Coordinates of C-alpha atoms in Angstrom, one line a residue:
X748 CA -34.8 -11.2 -19.8
X749 CA -35.9 -7.8 -18.1
X750 CA -37.1 -7.9 -14.3
X751 CA -40.7 -8.4 -13.5
X752 CA -42.5 -4.9 -12.5
X753 CA -42.3 -3.9 -8.6
X754 CA -45.8 -3.2 -7.5
X755 CA -47.0 -1.3 -4.6
X756 CA -49.9 -2.4 -2.6
X757 CA -52.2 0.0 -0.8
X758 CA -55.0 -1.1 1.9
X759 CA -57.8 1.0 3.7
X760 CA -61.1 -0.4 3.3
X761 CA -61.3 -0.7 7.4
X762 CA -59.2 -0.2 10.4
X763 CA -55.9 -1.1 8.9
X764 CA -53.5 1.2 7.1
X765 CA -51.4 -1.7 5.0
X766 CA -48.6 -1.3 2.4
X767 CA -47.0 -4.3 0.9
X768 CA -44.8 -4.4 -2.2
X769 CA -44.3 -7.3 -4.9
X770 CA -42.2 -8.4 -7.4
X771 CA -43.0 -11.7 -9.7
X772 CA -45.4 -13.3 -7.2
X773 CA -42.4 -12.9 -4.3
X774 CA -43.1 -10.2 -1.3
X775 CA -40.8 -7.9 -1.0
X776 CA -42.4 -5.8 2.1
X777 CA -45.5 -6.1 4.4
X778 CA -46.3 -3.9 6.8
X779 CA -49.4 -2.5 8.9
X780 CA -50.7 0.0 11.1
X781 CA -53.6 -0.7 13.1
X782 CA -56.0 1.4 14.9
X783 CA -57.7 -1.4 16.3
X784 CA -57.0 -0.2 19.9
X785 CA -58.3 3.1 19.4
X786 CA -62.3 1.1 18.4
X787 CA -62.1 -1.3 21.0
X788 CA -63.6 0.9 23.7
X789 CA -66.6 1.6 21.0
X790 CA -66.9 -2.1 21.0
X791 CA -66.5 -1.9 17.0
X792 CA -64.9 0.0 14.4
X793 CA -65.6 4.1 14.3
X794 CA -65.6 5.3 10.6
X795 CA -64.4 8.9 11.6
X796 CA -61.6 7.7 13.9
X797 CA -60.4 5.1 11.2
X798 CA -60.2 7.5 8.3
X799 CA -57.9 9.8 10.8
X800 CA -55.6 7.5 11.4
X801 CA -55.4 6.2 7.7
X802 CA -54.1 9.6 7.4
X803 CA -51.9 9.7 9.9
X804 CA -50.4 6.2 9.4
X805 CA -50.0 6.4 5.2
X806 CA -46.8 8.0 4.7
X807 CA -44.9 6.0 7.9
X808 CA -46.3 2.7 6.5
X809 CA -45.3 3.3 2.9
X810 CA -41.8 4.5 3.7
X811 CA -41.5 1.3 6.4
X812 CA -42.7 -0.9 3.0
X813 CA -39.8 0.7 0.8
X814 CA -37.3 0.1 3.8
X815 CA -37.9 -3.1 4.2
X816 CA -37.9 -4.0 0.4
X817 CA -34.7 -1.8 0.4
X818 CA -35.8 0.4 -2.3
X819 CA -36.5 3.7 -3.3
X820 CA -40.1 5.0 -4.7
X821 CA -38.7 6.0 -8.1
X822 CA -38.4 1.9 -8.4
X823 CA -41.7 0.9 -8.2
X824 CA -43.5 0.4 -11.7
X825 CA -47.2 0.3 -10.3
X826 CA -49.4 1.2 -7.6
X827 CA -52.6 -1.0 -7.0
X828 CA -55.2 0.3 -4.1
X829 CA -58.2 -0.7 -2.9
X830 CA -61.2 1.1 -4.1
X831 CA -64.0 -1.0 -2.5
X832 CA -65.9 -2.3 -0.6
X833 CA -65.1 -1.2 2.7
X834 CA -65.7 2.7 5.0
X835 CA -66.2 5.3 2.3
X836 CA -63.7 7.8 4.2
X837 CA -61.1 5.3 4.7
X838 CA -61.0 4.5 1.1
X839 CA -61.1 8.0 0.5
X840 CA -57.7 8.6 2.1
X841 CA -55.9 5.2 0.8
X842 CA -57.2 6.0 -2.8
X843 CA -55.9 10.1 -2.4
X844 CA -52.5 8.6 -1.6
X845 CA -52.0 6.1 -3.9
X846 CA -53.0 8.5 -6.8
X847 CA -50.7 11.0 -5.6
X848 CA -47.8 8.3 -5.2
X849 CA -49.1 7.2 -8.7
X850 CA -49.2 10.6 -10.5
X851 CA -46.0 11.6 -9.0
X852 CA -44.0 8.7 -10.0
X853 CA -45.2 8.2 -13.4
X854 CA -46.6 4.9 -13.1
X855 CA -49.8 3.3 -13.9
X856 CA -52.6 2.8 -11.0
X857 CA -54.5 0.0 -10.6
X858 CA -58.1 -0.3 -8.5
X859 CA -58.5 -3.8 -7.1
X860 CA -61.5 -5.3 -5.2
X861 CA -60.4 -6.0 -1.4
X862 CA -62.0 -9.3 -1.4
X863 CA -60.2 -10.3 -4.8
X864 CA -56.8 -9.4 -2.4
X865 CA -57.9 -11.9 0.2
X866 CA -57.8 -14.3 -2.6
X867 CA -54.7 -13.2 -4.0
X868 CA -52.8 -13.4 -0.5
X869 CA -52.6 -17.2 -0.9
X870 CA -50.4 -17.1 -4.0
X871 CA -47.8 -15.0 -1.7
X872 CA -47.2 -18.2 0.4
X873 CA -48.1 -21.1 -1.9
X874 CA -47.7 -19.7 -5.3
X875 CA -50.0 -19.6 -8.4
X876 CA -53.7 -20.3 -7.7
X877 CA -54.7 -23.9 -9.0
X878 CA -57.2 -23.3 -12.1
X879 CA -59.9 -24.1 -11.3
X880 CA -60.4 -23.8 -7.4
X881 CA -62.7 -23.1 -4.4
X882 CA -62.4 -19.9 -2.4
X883 CA -64.2 -19.6 1.3
X884 CA -63.4 -15.8 1.8
X885 CA -64.6 -15.4 5.9
X886 CA -64.2 -11.9 7.1
X887 CA -66.0 -9.6 9.5
X888 CA -68.6 -8.5 6.7
X889 CA -68.2 -10.8 4.1
X890 CA -68.2 -14.7 3.9
X891 CA -68.5 -16.0 0.0
X892 CA -68.2 -19.3 -1.6
X893 CA -66.6 -18.2 -5.0
X894 CA -65.4 -20.7 -7.8
X895 CA -62.5 -18.8 -9.3
X896 CA -60.6 -20.1 -12.5
X897 CA -58.3 -17.3 -13.7
X898 CA -58.6 -14.8 -10.7
X899 CA -57.5 -11.5 -13.1
X900 CA -58.8 -12.6 -16.6
X901 CA -62.0 -14.0 -15.8
X902 CA -65.0 -13.4 -14.2
X903 CA -65.6 -15.0 -10.4
X904 CA -68.5 -17.4 -9.7
X905 CA -70.5 -16.6 -6.5
X906 CA -71.9 -20.0 -5.3
X907 CA -73.1 -18.6 -2.1
X908 CA -73.0 -15.5 -0.2
X909 CA -73.7 -14.2 3.4
X910 CA -77.5 -13.6 3.7
X911 CA -77.1 -11.5 6.8
X912 CA -74.5 -11.9 9.1
X913 CA -71.0 -12.7 8.2
X914 CA -69.3 -15.2 10.3
X915 CA -66.7 -12.4 11.4
X916 CA -69.8 -10.4 12.5
X917 CA -71.1 -13.2 14.5
X918 CA -68.3 -13.8 16.2
X919 CA -67.6 -9.7 17.1
X920 CA -71.6 -9.5 18.3
X921 CA -71.8 -12.7 20.2
X922 CA -68.6 -11.8 22.0
X923 CA -69.7 -8.6 22.9
X924 CA -72.7 -10.5 25.0
X925 CA -70.3 -12.8 26.4
X926 CA -68.6 -10.0 28.2
X927 CA -65.7 -10.4 26.0
X928 CA -63.4 -7.6 23.9
X929 CA -63.3 -6.3 20.7
X930 CA -62.2 -7.8 18.3
X931 CA -64.7 -10.5 19.0
X932 CA -63.2 -13.2 17.0
X933 CA -60.0 -13.7 18.6
X934 CA -61.5 -13.4 21.8
X935 CA -64.0 -16.1 21.2
X936 CA -61.0 -18.2 19.9
X937 CA -59.0 -18.0 23.1
X938 CA -62.1 -18.3 25.5
X939 CA -63.2 -21.6 23.1
X940 CA -59.5 -23.2 24.5
X941 CA -61.0 -23.8 27.9
X942 CA -64.6 -25.2 26.9
X943 CA -66.6 -27.8 25.4
X944 CA -67.6 -27.7 21.8
X945 CA -70.5 -29.9 22.5
X946 CA -71.3 -28.1 25.5
X947 CA -74.3 -25.7 23.8
X948 CA -76.5 -27.6 20.5
X949 CA -76.8 -24.2 18.6
X950 CA -78.6 -24.3 15.2
X951 CA -76.3 -25.1 11.9
X952 CA -77.8 -22.3 9.7
X953 CA -78.9 -23.0 6.0
X954 CA -77.7 -26.7 6.4
X955 CA -80.8 -28.0 5.1
X956 CA -79.8 -30.6 2.2
X957 CA -78.2 -30.6 -1.4
X958 CA -77.8 -28.3 -4.0
X959 CA -80.3 -29.0 -6.5
X960 CA -82.8 -29.5 -3.4
X961 CA -81.8 -26.4 -1.3
X962 CA -81.5 -23.2 -3.2
X963 CA -79.3 -21.9 -0.2
X964 CA -76.6 -25.1 -0.3
X965 CA -74.0 -22.7 -0.2
X966 CA -75.2 -19.5 1.2
X967 CA -74.6 -18.5 4.7
X968 CA -77.0 -17.3 7.3
X969 CA -75.5 -16.2 11.2
X970 CA -78.0 -14.0 12.2
X971 CA -80.2 -16.4 13.8
X972 CA -77.4 -18.5 15.0
X973 CA -76.4 -15.0 17.3
X974 CA -79.5 -14.7 18.6
X975 CA -79.3 -18.3 20.0
X976 CA -76.4 -17.7 21.4
X977 CA -77.5 -14.3 23.1
X978 CA -80.6 -15.9 24.2
X979 CA -78.7 -18.9 25.8
X980 CA -76.3 -16.3 27.6
X981 CA -79.6 -14.5 28.7
X982 CA -81.0 -17.5 30.2
X983 CA -78.5 -17.9 32.2
X984 CA -78.2 -14.6 33.5
X985 CA -82.0 -14.3 34.1
X986 CA -81.5 -17.0 36.4
X987 CA -79.0 -15.5 38.2
X988 CA -76.2 -18.5 37.0
X989 CA -72.6 -17.7 36.2
X990 CA -72.1 -17.5 32.6
X991 CA -70.1 -20.3 30.9
X992 CA -68.5 -18.2 28.8
X993 CA -65.8 -20.5 27.8
X994 CA -68.3 -23.7 26.7
X995 CA -70.3 -20.9 24.8
X996 CA -67.6 -19.8 22.9
X997 CA -66.5 -23.4 22.0
X998 CA -69.5 -24.3 21.3
X999 CA -70.4 -21.2 19.0
X1000 CA -67.1 -21.6 17.3
X1001 CA -67.9 -25.4 16.1
X1002 CA -71.0 -24.3 14.8
X1003 CA -69.9 -21.6 12.7
X1004 CA -66.7 -23.6 11.6
X1005 CA -69.3 -26.7 10.8
X1006 CA -70.9 -25.0 8.5
X1007 CA -68.6 -23.4 7.0
X1008 CA -66.6 -26.3 6.3
X1009 CA -69.0 -28.4 5.6
X1010 CA -70.4 -26.1 2.5
X1011 CA -66.9 -25.4 1.2
X1012 CA -66.3 -29.4 0.9
X1013 CA -69.7 -29.6 -0.6
X1014 CA -69.2 -27.1 -3.2
X1015 CA -65.5 -28.9 -4.0
X1016 CA -67.4 -32.2 -4.5
X1017 CA -69.9 -31.0 -6.7
X1018 CA -68.2 -28.9 -9.1
X1019 CA -65.3 -31.3 -8.9
X1020 CA -62.5 -29.0 -7.9
X1021 CA -59.6 -30.4 -5.7
X1022 CA -58.3 -27.2 -4.2
X1023 CA -60.1 -25.2 -1.2
X1024 CA -58.6 -22.0 -0.4
X1025 CA -59.5 -20.1 2.8
X1026 CA -59.0 -16.7 3.3
X1027 CA -60.0 -13.6 5.2
X1028 CA -60.0 -12.8 8.9
X1029 CA -61.7 -15.6 10.2
X1030 CA -59.4 -18.1 8.1
X1031 CA -57.3 -17.5 11.2
X1032 CA -59.9 -19.1 13.6
X1033 CA -58.0 -22.2 15.2
X1034 CA -61.1 -24.4 14.6
X1035 CA -62.0 -23.5 11.0
X1036 CA -58.4 -24.2 10.1
X1037 CA -58.0 -27.9 12.3
X1038 CA -62.0 -28.7 11.1
X1039 CA -60.8 -27.4 7.5
X1040 CA -57.8 -29.8 7.5
X1041 CA -59.7 -32.7 8.7
X1042 CA -62.9 -32.4 6.2
X1043 CA -60.2 -32.1 2.9
X1044 CA -58.1 -34.9 4.2
X1045 CA -61.0 -37.2 4.3
X1046 CA -62.3 -36.1 0.9
X1047 CA -59.1 -36.1 -0.7
X1048 CA -59.0 -32.2 -1.3
X1049 CA -55.9 -30.2 -1.1
X1050 CA -56.6 -27.5 1.6
X1051 CA -54.5 -24.3 1.0
X1052 CA -54.4 -21.2 3.9
X1053 CA -52.2 -18.0 4.1
X1054 CA -50.3 -17.9 7.4
X1055 CA -51.7 -15.9 9.8
X1056 CA -50.4 -12.5 9.4
X1057 CA -52.1 -12.6 5.6
X1058 CA -55.3 -13.5 6.4
X1059 CA -56.2 -10.0 7.9
X1060 CA -56.5 -7.1 6.0
X1061 CA -53.1 -6.0 4.4
X1062 CA -51.3 -3.9 1.5
X1063 CA -49.8 -7.2 0.3
X1064 CA -52.8 -8.7 -1.1
X1065 CA -53.4 -6.0 -2.5
X1066 CA -50.0 -5.4 -4.0
X1067 CA -50.2 -9.5 -5.3
X1068 CA -53.3 -8.6 -7.3
X1069 CA -51.7 -5.7 -8.9
X1070 CA -49.1 -7.8 -9.6
X1071 CA -50.7 -10.2 -11.7
X1072 CA -52.9 -7.5 -13.0
X1073 CA -49.7 -6.0 -14.9
X1074 CA -48.1 -9.3 -15.7
X1075 CA -51.3 -10.3 -17.6
X1076 CA -51.2 -6.6 -19.3
X1077 CA -54.5 -5.6 -17.8
X1078 CA -55.6 -2.1 -18.5
X1079 CA -55.1 0.4 -15.6
X1080 CA -57.4 2.5 -14.1
X1081 CA -57.6 6.0 -15.9
X1082 CA -55.1 8.7 -15.0
X1083 CA -58.5 10.9 -13.6
X1084 CA -61.8 10.1 -12.0
X1085 CA -61.0 7.0 -10.2
X1086 CA -63.2 7.0 -7.6
X1087 CA -63.9 4.1 -4.4
X1088 CA -67.4 1.9 -4.6
X1089 CA -67.9 1.3 -0.7
X1090 CA -70.6 -1.5 -0.9
X1091 CA -69.1 -3.1 -4.7
X1092 CA -70.0 -6.7 -5.3
X1093 CA -67.4 -8.9 -6.5
X1094 CA -67.4 -9.5 -9.8
X1095 CA -63.6 -8.9 -11.2
X1096 CA -60.4 -8.7 -9.3
X1097 CA -60.5 -5.2 -10.5
X1098 CA -62.2 -2.6 -9.5
X1099 CA -62.4 0.8 -11.5
X1100 CA -65.6 2.9 -10.4
X1101 CA -65.2 6.3 -12.2
X1102 CA -66.9 9.7 -11.0
X1103 CA -69.6 10.4 -13.3

């Protein structure tokens, strides 16, 4: 029997340049270069800095991935690359590099939706996704509840999405108000360890009722929670009081984790799905993981969460989608004209926008 194809994945949608290599569902290499430190002094990602960092990191990251896998470039059978959503300049750098590699090696090129990559990241740790499964995607820019059947063959059903600020965005913005460093998610998590999660009664947005009575039952909104936390902090400062950052962080984290896990478990119950997969950068949050574990155990639902290193943006997750596409016999991207879509909705795992 012939060996499974070897797929290189490239991720450059934001501030991480990632390269991963996957063969037959097995992770062979996983390398990430982050420009996060360069953005920290601005309190967020600066698109021009990110694009320049990708230019500098692309070749070294790909070479390190090949070395880690013990492969030569001419042993690759396909290249997969994030074509959206993300920062326009950052995506362009990754796509240009991936096109160059694919054309030079004479191998097919696949455009991949960034969020489908997050979903596929779990397969590298736990094997094929159960069909169907509910997937909670939580990251800096996205919070979505999805019903996934066959990730690369069938359309992805959105049960609910964020209406304004995503969970990770809420963490970043509130961390700044609390005087914590960027990125806000890990900073909030660290600060919360010394706090009381019941110290502040922050709101639980859009938790009004069951789906049949509430059109927003599986939607998310963290803008109001962000504002409530900012006003709480402002009130302390106006009164000249020391801001109890640990209690504020713990209470904020509890509110976010409560909303995310409550809706996710409810979706599994309504759709009679026995597996919940939690992916994305916020899946690394300790309270989100702990509360998801407790609530899934109580409801008899299997919980799958990728390891921490595969939660944040990386090339391995894009290679995982590419690997599934190749093995499913999916059509590769056109040899010419493949472009990016910085605001692409998640409909299919493949994303092959073309210039007109």
